[in-house]
GROMACS .gro file of C-alpha atoms in nm:
model
   58
    1MET     CA    1  12.784   8.740  14.053
    2ASP     CA    2  12.786   8.371  14.188
    3LYS     CA    3  12.851   8.198  13.889
    4TRP     CA    4  12.675   7.896  14.011
    5LEU     CA    5  12.313   8.048  13.992
    6ILE     CA    6  12.235   8.133  13.630
    7PRO     CA    7  12.361   7.736  13.533
    8LEU     CA    8  12.115   7.564  13.860
    9LEU     CA    9  11.824   7.815  13.695
   10LEU     CA   10  11.864   7.695  13.372
   11VAL     CA   11  11.888   7.325  13.510
   12ALA     CA   12  11.561   7.390  13.719
   13ALA     CA   13  11.370   7.535  13.467
   14GLY     CA   14  11.517   7.225  13.250
   15VAL     CA   15  11.437   6.937  13.467
   16ALA     CA   16  11.054   7.083  13.532
   17LEU     CA   17  11.006   7.131  13.152
   18TYR     CA   18  11.141   6.776  13.071
   19GLU     CA   19  10.922   6.621  13.388
   20GLN     CA   20  10.570   6.848  13.257
   21SER     CA   21  10.642   6.655  12.938
   22LYS     CA   22  10.606   6.293  13.076
   23ALA     CA   23  10.295   6.070  13.079
   24ALA     CA   24  10.297   6.052  13.463
   25PRO     CA   25  10.499   6.331  13.598
   26ASN     CA   26  10.625   6.350  13.922
   27TYR     CA   27  10.472   6.654  14.059
   28TYR     CA   28  10.694   6.664  14.384
   29LEU     CA   29  11.005   6.703  14.156
   30MET     CA   30  10.843   6.973  13.950
   31ALA     CA   31  10.743   7.171  14.262
   32PHE     CA   32  11.094   7.168  14.384
   33ALA     CA   33  11.268   7.255  14.073
   34GLY     CA   34  11.002   7.566  14.037
   35LEU     CA   35  11.087   7.669  14.417
   36VAL     CA   36  11.502   7.609  14.313
   37PHE     CA   37  11.411   7.827  13.982
   38VAL     CA   38  11.246   8.105  14.194
   39PHE     CA   39  11.507   8.128  14.457
   40CYS     CA   40  11.782   8.176  14.168
   41MET     CA   41  11.582   8.434  14.049
   42VAL     CA   42  11.547   8.614  14.365
   43LYS     CA   43  11.950   8.605  14.387
   44LEU     CA   44  11.984   8.750  14.082
   45SER     CA   45  11.761   9.013  14.066
   46ALA     CA   46  11.860   9.110  14.424
   47LYS     CA   47  12.197   9.224  14.287
   48ILE     CA   48  12.043   9.432  13.976
   49PRO     CA   49  12.019   9.786  14.119
   50SER     CA   50  11.685   9.967  14.138
   51LYS     CA   51  11.632  10.233  13.881
   52LYS     CA   52  11.407  10.435  14.140
   53GLU     CA   53  11.746  10.436  14.401
   54HIS     CA   54  11.968  10.602  14.099
   55ASP     CA   55  11.711  10.860  13.973
   56GLU     CA   56  11.667  10.974  14.382
   57THR     CA   57  12.099  11.011  14.403
   58GLU     CA   58  12.089  11.242  14.114
   0.00000   0.00000   0.00000
């Protein structure tokens, strides 16, 4: 597993939450952090084997 995905995911979530708590948040930064978060989640979930594939092989 890539070791940089989990820290990047946590940093993106932290930036998005911190930016959201401001009085005048930067929406472009929040959107970028959200996209990075989703990208990291997709990359991490791709490494988890599907339960259906496991049941079909048995």
